[in-house]
Short mmCIF file of C-alpha atoms in Angstrom, two decimals:
data_model
loop_
_atom_site.label_atom_id
_atom_site.label_comp_id
_atom_site.label_asym_id
_atom_site.label_seq_id
_atom_site.Cartn_x
_atom_site.Cartn_y
_atom_site.Cartn_z
CA MET A 160 6.92 -3.77 -14.25
CA ASN A 161 5.67 -1.71 -17.17
CA THR A 162 3.09 0.93 -16.59
CA PHE A 163 0.04 0.56 -18.86
CA LEU A 164 -0.57 3.71 -20.79
CA ALA A 165 -4.09 4.89 -21.08
CA VAL A 166 -3.00 7.37 -23.77
CA ARG A 167 -0.05 7.11 -26.14
CA ALA A 168 0.18 9.81 -28.74
CA ARG A 169 3.06 10.37 -31.20
CA GLY A 170 3.56 13.21 -33.61
CA ILE A 171 -0.17 14.28 -33.50
CA THR A 172 -0.96 17.23 -35.80
CA LYS A 173 -4.25 18.89 -36.40
CA SER A 174 -5.04 21.97 -38.48
CA PHE A 175 -8.13 24.08 -39.12
CA GLY A 176 -7.56 25.68 -42.44
CA ASP A 177 -4.35 27.64 -42.29
CA VAL A 178 -4.24 27.51 -38.46
CA VAL A 179 -1.99 24.72 -36.99
CA ALA A 180 -3.69 23.81 -33.66
CA LEU A 181 -1.37 20.88 -32.80
CA ASP A 182 2.12 20.58 -34.29
CA GLY A 183 3.80 17.16 -33.63
CA ILE A 184 2.35 16.45 -30.10
CA ASP A 185 3.63 13.47 -28.16
CA LEU A 186 1.62 12.56 -24.94
CA ASP A 187 1.80 9.61 -22.48
CA VAL A 188 -0.84 9.28 -19.78
CA ALA A 189 -0.36 6.37 -17.34
CA GLN A 190 -3.35 4.44 -16.02
CA GLY A 191 -4.16 5.33 -12.44
CA ARG A 192 -2.44 8.76 -12.64
CA ILE A 193 -3.79 12.34 -12.98
CA HIS A 194 -2.21 14.04 -15.89
CA GLY A 195 -2.42 17.87 -16.17
CA LEU A 196 -2.64 19.79 -19.35
CA ALA A 197 -1.72 23.49 -19.25
CA GLY A 198 -1.02 26.26 -21.69
CA PRO A 199 -2.11 29.73 -22.61
CA ASN A 200 -5.38 30.41 -24.56
CA GLY A 201 -5.06 29.15 -28.12
CA ALA A 202 -2.30 26.76 -27.23
CA GLY A 203 -4.18 23.67 -28.46
CA LYS A 204 -5.35 22.16 -25.25
CA THR A 205 -9.07 21.91 -26.19
CA THR A 206 -8.19 20.45 -29.54
CA LEU A 207 -6.18 17.72 -27.83
CA LEU A 208 -8.93 17.01 -25.42
CA GLY A 209 -11.40 16.68 -28.28
CA LEU A 210 -9.13 14.15 -29.93
CA LEU A 211 -9.12 12.09 -26.78
CA LEU A 212 -12.97 12.21 -26.58
CA GLY A 213 -13.34 11.25 -30.20
CA LEU A 214 -14.85 14.55 -31.10
CA ALA A 215 -12.24 15.25 -33.73
CA ALA A 216 -9.59 13.15 -35.67
CA ALA A 217 -5.82 13.98 -36.10
CA ASP A 218 -4.56 14.87 -39.48
CA ASP A 219 -1.38 13.01 -38.86
CA GLY A 220 0.38 10.95 -36.20
CA SER A 221 -0.62 7.96 -34.11
CA LEU A 222 -3.05 7.80 -31.17
CA GLU A 223 -3.66 4.89 -28.89
CA ILE A 224 -6.41 5.10 -26.19
CA LEU A 225 -6.72 2.27 -23.61
CA GLY A 226 -4.46 0.17 -25.94
CA VAL A 227 -6.63 0.61 -29.01
CA PRO A 228 -5.36 2.52 -32.02
CA VAL A 229 -7.68 5.40 -32.90
CA GLY A 230 -8.45 5.94 -36.59
CA ARG A 231 -10.03 8.77 -38.42
CA ALA A 232 -13.59 8.03 -37.40
CA LEU A 233 -15.28 10.41 -35.00
CA ALA A 234 -16.34 8.17 -32.12
CA ALA A 235 -15.56 8.12 -28.50
CA PRO A 236 -13.46 5.14 -27.64
CA GLY A 237 -14.98 2.60 -25.19
CA GLY A 238 -14.17 3.33 -21.54
CA VAL A 239 -13.60 7.08 -22.08
CA ALA A 240 -15.82 9.88 -20.71
CA GLY A 241 -15.64 13.58 -19.95
CA PHE A 242 -16.42 17.00 -21.41
CA VAL A 243 -14.77 19.89 -23.23
CA ASP A 244 -15.94 23.51 -22.94
CA GLY A 245 -18.33 22.64 -20.15
CA PRO A 246 -20.84 19.82 -19.82
CA GLY A 247 -23.88 19.65 -22.00
CA LEU A 248 -27.10 19.62 -19.91
CA TYR A 249 -30.72 19.91 -20.41
CA PRO A 250 -31.78 23.00 -18.50
CA SER A 251 -35.28 22.17 -17.99
CA LEU A 252 -34.46 18.74 -16.44
CA THR A 253 -33.44 18.10 -12.89
CA ALA A 254 -30.08 16.80 -12.02
CA ARG A 255 -31.36 13.32 -11.51
CA GLN A 256 -33.33 13.47 -14.81
CA ASN A 257 -30.29 14.66 -16.66
CA LEU A 258 -28.43 11.63 -15.57
CA ALA A 259 -31.33 9.32 -16.18
CA ALA A 260 -31.67 10.72 -19.77
CA LEU A 261 -27.86 10.10 -20.34
CA ALA A 262 -28.29 6.53 -18.95
CA ALA A 263 -31.22 5.86 -21.44
CA LEU A 264 -29.19 7.12 -24.33
CA ARG A 265 -26.67 4.48 -23.47
CA GLY A 266 -29.27 1.90 -23.21
CA ARG A 267 -28.90 1.47 -19.44
CA ASN A 268 -31.70 1.32 -16.83
CA ALA A 269 -31.78 4.43 -14.71
CA ARG A 270 -32.98 2.47 -11.65
CA THR A 271 -29.80 0.26 -11.65
CA THR A 272 -27.20 2.67 -13.06
CA GLY A 273 -26.09 4.29 -9.81
CA ILE A 274 -27.37 7.90 -10.35
CA ASP A 275 -27.85 8.73 -6.67
CA ASP A 276 -24.43 7.27 -5.93
CA VAL A 277 -22.63 9.62 -8.38
CA LEU A 278 -24.71 12.57 -7.28
CA GLU A 279 -23.51 11.77 -3.75
CA GLN A 280 -19.93 11.50 -4.91
CA VAL A 281 -20.00 15.01 -6.38
CA GLY A 282 -22.01 16.64 -3.62
CA LEU A 283 -25.25 17.21 -5.46
CA ILE A 284 -27.53 14.71 -3.80
CA ASP A 285 -29.30 17.50 -1.83
CA VAL A 286 -30.28 19.29 -5.15
CA ALA A 287 -30.93 16.14 -7.14
CA ASP A 288 -34.49 17.21 -7.99
CA ASP A 289 -33.70 20.84 -8.78
CA ARG A 290 -33.71 21.92 -12.37
CA ALA A 291 -30.30 22.45 -13.98
CA ARG A 292 -31.21 25.96 -15.31
CA GLY A 293 -30.90 27.21 -11.73
CA PHE A 294 -27.53 25.69 -11.20
CA SER A 295 -24.44 27.83 -10.70
CA LEU A 296 -21.45 27.28 -13.05
CA GLY A 297 -19.70 25.28 -10.32
CA MET A 298 -22.78 22.98 -9.78
CA ARG A 299 -22.97 22.44 -13.50
CA GLN A 300 -19.32 21.37 -13.68
CA ARG A 301 -20.04 18.99 -10.78
CA LEU A 302 -23.16 17.63 -12.58
CA GLY A 303 -20.99 17.01 -15.69
CA LEU A 304 -18.56 15.14 -13.60
CA ALA A 305 -21.34 13.04 -12.33
CA ALA A 306 -22.47 12.32 -15.82
CA ALA A 307 -18.99 11.20 -16.71
CA LEU A 308 -18.80 8.95 -13.69
CA LEU A 309 -21.99 7.10 -14.56
CA THR A 310 -20.07 5.31 -17.30
CA ARG A 311 -17.41 4.11 -14.88
CA PRO A 312 -14.64 5.35 -17.23
CA ARG A 313 -11.08 3.99 -17.40
CA LEU A 314 -10.12 7.32 -18.93
CA LEU A 315 -11.61 10.53 -17.67
CA VAL A 316 -11.06 13.71 -19.70
CA LEU A 317 -12.08 17.10 -18.19
CA ASP A 318 -11.83 20.61 -19.27
CA GLU A 319 -11.45 23.15 -16.34
CA PRO A 320 -13.29 20.92 -13.81
CA SER A 321 -12.71 23.44 -11.03
CA ASN A 322 -14.15 26.33 -13.03
CA GLY A 323 -16.73 28.21 -10.95
CA LEU A 324 -16.18 26.10 -7.86
CA ASP A 325 -15.84 27.58 -4.33
CA PRO A 326 -13.16 26.20 -2.05
CA ALA A 327 -15.46 23.57 -0.56
CA GLY A 328 -16.60 22.46 -4.05
CA THR A 329 -12.95 22.42 -5.24
CA LYS A 330 -11.89 20.17 -2.27
CA HIS A 331 -14.88 17.86 -3.05
CA VAL A 332 -13.99 17.56 -6.70
CA HIS A 333 -10.27 16.96 -5.88
CA GLY A 334 -11.24 14.14 -3.60
CA VAL A 335 -13.27 12.46 -6.21
CA LEU A 336 -10.51 12.69 -8.81
CA THR A 337 -7.82 11.43 -6.34
CA ARG A 338 -10.00 8.41 -5.39
CA LEU A 339 -10.58 7.58 -9.07
CA ALA A 340 -6.89 7.60 -9.82
CA ALA A 341 -6.23 5.40 -6.84
CA GLU A 342 -8.76 2.97 -8.18
CA GLY A 343 -6.96 2.81 -11.53
CA THR A 344 -8.73 5.50 -13.65
CA ALA A 345 -6.46 7.68 -15.84
CA VAL A 346 -7.47 11.34 -15.57
CA VAL A 347 -6.51 14.10 -18.04
CA LEU A 348 -7.60 17.51 -16.90
CA SER A 349 -6.97 20.84 -18.49
CA SER A 350 -6.67 23.82 -16.12
CA HIS A 351 -5.45 27.38 -15.93
CA ARG A 352 -5.13 26.99 -12.22
CA MET A 353 -1.61 26.05 -11.16
CA ASP A 354 -2.83 25.27 -7.69
CA ASP A 355 -5.08 22.58 -9.11
CA LEU A 356 -2.25 21.04 -11.12
CA GLU A 357 0.18 21.16 -8.11
CA ALA A 358 -2.41 19.61 -5.78
CA LEU A 359 -3.57 16.86 -8.08
CA CYS A 360 -1.29 15.86 -10.90
CA SER A 361 1.57 13.37 -10.89
CA ASP A 362 2.50 14.57 -14.35
CA VAL A 363 1.94 17.80 -16.31
CA THR A 364 2.23 18.57 -20.08
CA ILE A 365 2.51 22.25 -21.02
CA ILE A 366 1.58 23.21 -24.59
CA ALA A 367 2.37 26.51 -26.20
CA THR A 368 1.58 27.44 -29.90
CA GLY A 369 0.54 23.77 -30.49
CA ARG A 370 3.79 22.21 -29.25
CA VAL A 371 4.84 20.48 -26.04
CA VAL A 372 7.33 22.65 -24.15
CA PHE A 373 7.50 20.46 -21.02
CA SER A 374 6.22 17.07 -19.91
CA GLY A 375 6.92 15.50 -16.61
CA PRO A 376 6.34 15.61 -12.81
CA PRO A 377 5.50 19.17 -11.58
CA GLY A 378 8.32 18.92 -9.10
CA LYS A 379 10.91 18.62 -11.95
CA LEU A 380 9.48 21.65 -13.68
CA ALA A 381 9.35 23.71 -10.37
CA ALA A 382 12.82 22.69 -9.34
CA GLU A 383 14.53 24.03 -12.34
CA ASN A 384 17.36 26.57 -11.64
CA ARG A 385 15.53 29.92 -11.69
CA GLU A 386 15.20 32.86 -9.42
CA LEU A 387 11.86 33.44 -7.68
CA ASP A 388 10.29 36.16 -5.59
CA TYR A 389 9.61 35.18 -1.99
CA ARG A 390 7.44 36.81 0.77
CA LEU A 391 9.32 36.85 3.96
CA LEU A 392 7.58 37.62 7.29
CA THR A 393 9.71 37.73 10.36
CA SER A 394 9.72 38.98 14.01
CA ASP A 395 12.14 41.84 13.06
CA PRO A 396 11.64 43.15 9.47
CA ARG A 397 14.58 45.61 9.82
CA ALA A 398 17.11 43.06 10.83
CA ALA A 399 15.82 40.73 8.06
CA ARG A 400 16.39 43.32 5.43
CA GLN A 401 19.85 44.20 6.72
CA LEU A 402 20.75 40.50 6.62
CA ALA A 403 19.27 39.89 3.18
CA VAL A 404 21.17 42.72 1.45
CA GLY A 405 24.37 41.26 2.80
CA ILE A 406 24.01 37.99 0.98
CA GLU A 407 25.19 37.45 -2.52
CA GLY A 408 22.39 36.36 -4.90
CA ILE A 409 19.66 37.96 -3.03
CA ARG A 410 17.84 41.11 -4.15
CA VAL A 411 15.40 42.89 -1.86
CA LYS A 412 12.45 44.20 -3.87
CA ASP A 413 10.19 47.10 -2.93
CA GLU A 414 6.90 45.55 -4.19
CA ALA A 415 3.79 47.89 -4.17
CA GLY A 416 1.93 45.29 -2.16
CA ALA A 417 4.79 44.96 0.39
CA ARG A 418 4.84 48.77 1.13
CA HIS A 419 1.39 48.49 2.52
CA HIS A 420 2.59 45.70 4.86
CA ALA A 421 5.80 47.00 6.42
CA ASP A 422 6.50 43.59 8.06
CA VAL A 423 6.67 41.83 4.81
CA LEU A 424 9.89 41.60 2.94
CA VAL A 425 10.01 40.54 -0.74
CA VAL A 426 13.22 39.09 -2.00
CA ARG A 427 14.39 37.53 -5.30
CA ALA A 428 16.68 34.60 -5.00
CA LEU A 429 17.72 31.09 -6.05
CA VAL A 430 17.05 28.42 -3.41
CA PRO A 431 20.70 28.14 -2.03
CA ALA A 432 20.87 31.86 -1.32
CA LEU A 433 17.48 31.72 0.33
CA ASP A 434 18.61 28.88 2.49
CA GLU A 435 21.62 30.94 3.64
CA LEU A 436 19.28 33.79 4.55
CA VAL A 437 17.16 31.42 6.77
CA VAL A 438 20.34 30.12 8.48
CA ARG A 439 21.48 33.68 9.19
CA LEU A 440 18.08 34.84 10.49
CA VAL A 441 17.93 31.78 12.87
CA ARG A 442 21.52 32.55 14.14
CA ALA A 443 20.52 36.18 14.73
CA GLY A 444 17.42 35.14 16.76
CA VAL A 445 14.99 36.45 14.13
CA ALA A 446 11.88 34.28 13.95
CA VAL A 447 10.71 33.27 10.47
CA ARG A 448 6.88 33.35 10.56
CA GLU A 449 6.25 33.00 6.75
CA LEU A 450 8.38 32.16 3.83
CA ALA A 451 6.55 31.49 0.57
CA PRO A 452 6.88 32.18 -3.15
CA VAL A 453 4.91 35.19 -4.36
CA VAL A 454 4.04 33.12 -7.45
CA SER A 455 4.19 29.31 -7.18
CA PRO A 456 7.28 27.65 -8.69
CA LEU A 457 5.04 25.77 -11.08
CA GLU A 458 3.34 28.97 -12.25
CA ALA A 459 6.64 30.83 -12.59
CA ALA A 460 8.07 28.00 -14.74
CA PHE A 461 4.89 27.83 -16.79
CA LEU A 462 5.11 31.59 -17.51
CA ALA A 463 8.80 31.39 -18.39
CA LEU A 464 8.30 28.40 -20.75
CA THR A 465 5.33 29.64 -22.60
CA GLU A 466 6.67 33.17 -23.03
CA GLN A 467 9.93 31.73 -24.40
CA GLN A 468 8.01 29.54 -26.87
CA GLU A 469 5.81 32.38 -28.09
CA ALA A 470 8.77 34.54 -28.52
CA THR A 471 10.38 32.13 -31.00
CA VAL A 472 7.30 31.83 -33.21
#
């Protein structure tokens, strides 16, 4: 069965004067999936999000959104909602009034448009009658998400949706996005936070200097054959160090942070060598209490790919 593509972009280019923001971008976003967009500052992420929202038009290439070819007109395609560079809000209006004003602009009746429902979904129902000017950054982000949900979008485009959120707020927003995807909405989100992408996304596209350097499942990116630094906490740090230095392919590192925690060993290794270390620790009766990457595999791969691309420019 073919998967319906909410976004199909081929060879998209966009320049601003002499600056090439997007240079032959291809992008596929499947319906009912959360697709992450990552890249360093200035990579072209915001420009691409703007194209998806109808805020700009590509100079060249083809773009289909929800099965409809997008031309050169600046207009948001039907069924698309979201925000770039933070949501636009009326600071003197309450959260509920902001959403009512948006509903009115779209010709909808505020009484029947589901305002309280979306405020409940994003965890803002208790502050529905507070003015937006007093909202924190995280609360403004959640109100922007509520505004997007009012339209019941089939494609939701979000720029740094977890910006300013505390852990509880992040969990709340993650739950909303996961539920939307399960109900069939395609979600495209840009984020600098690799933990967001790992937790949410079935696919990730990484852009550097206006070009795609990777697109696919995060697991495929993270599983590429590269060494990583791992934190190792055991019941016998001295024995663990002795075993580690005796295994080919493992380097014990004296990290500044580890020196302040004598029980923590930092090793650099490929996964097979790390597996061998765990086997030897268990055989020696040394308990492994923690084994985790110092930097997540996705973040390490992201840094390697973007640095490599920037070095070739």
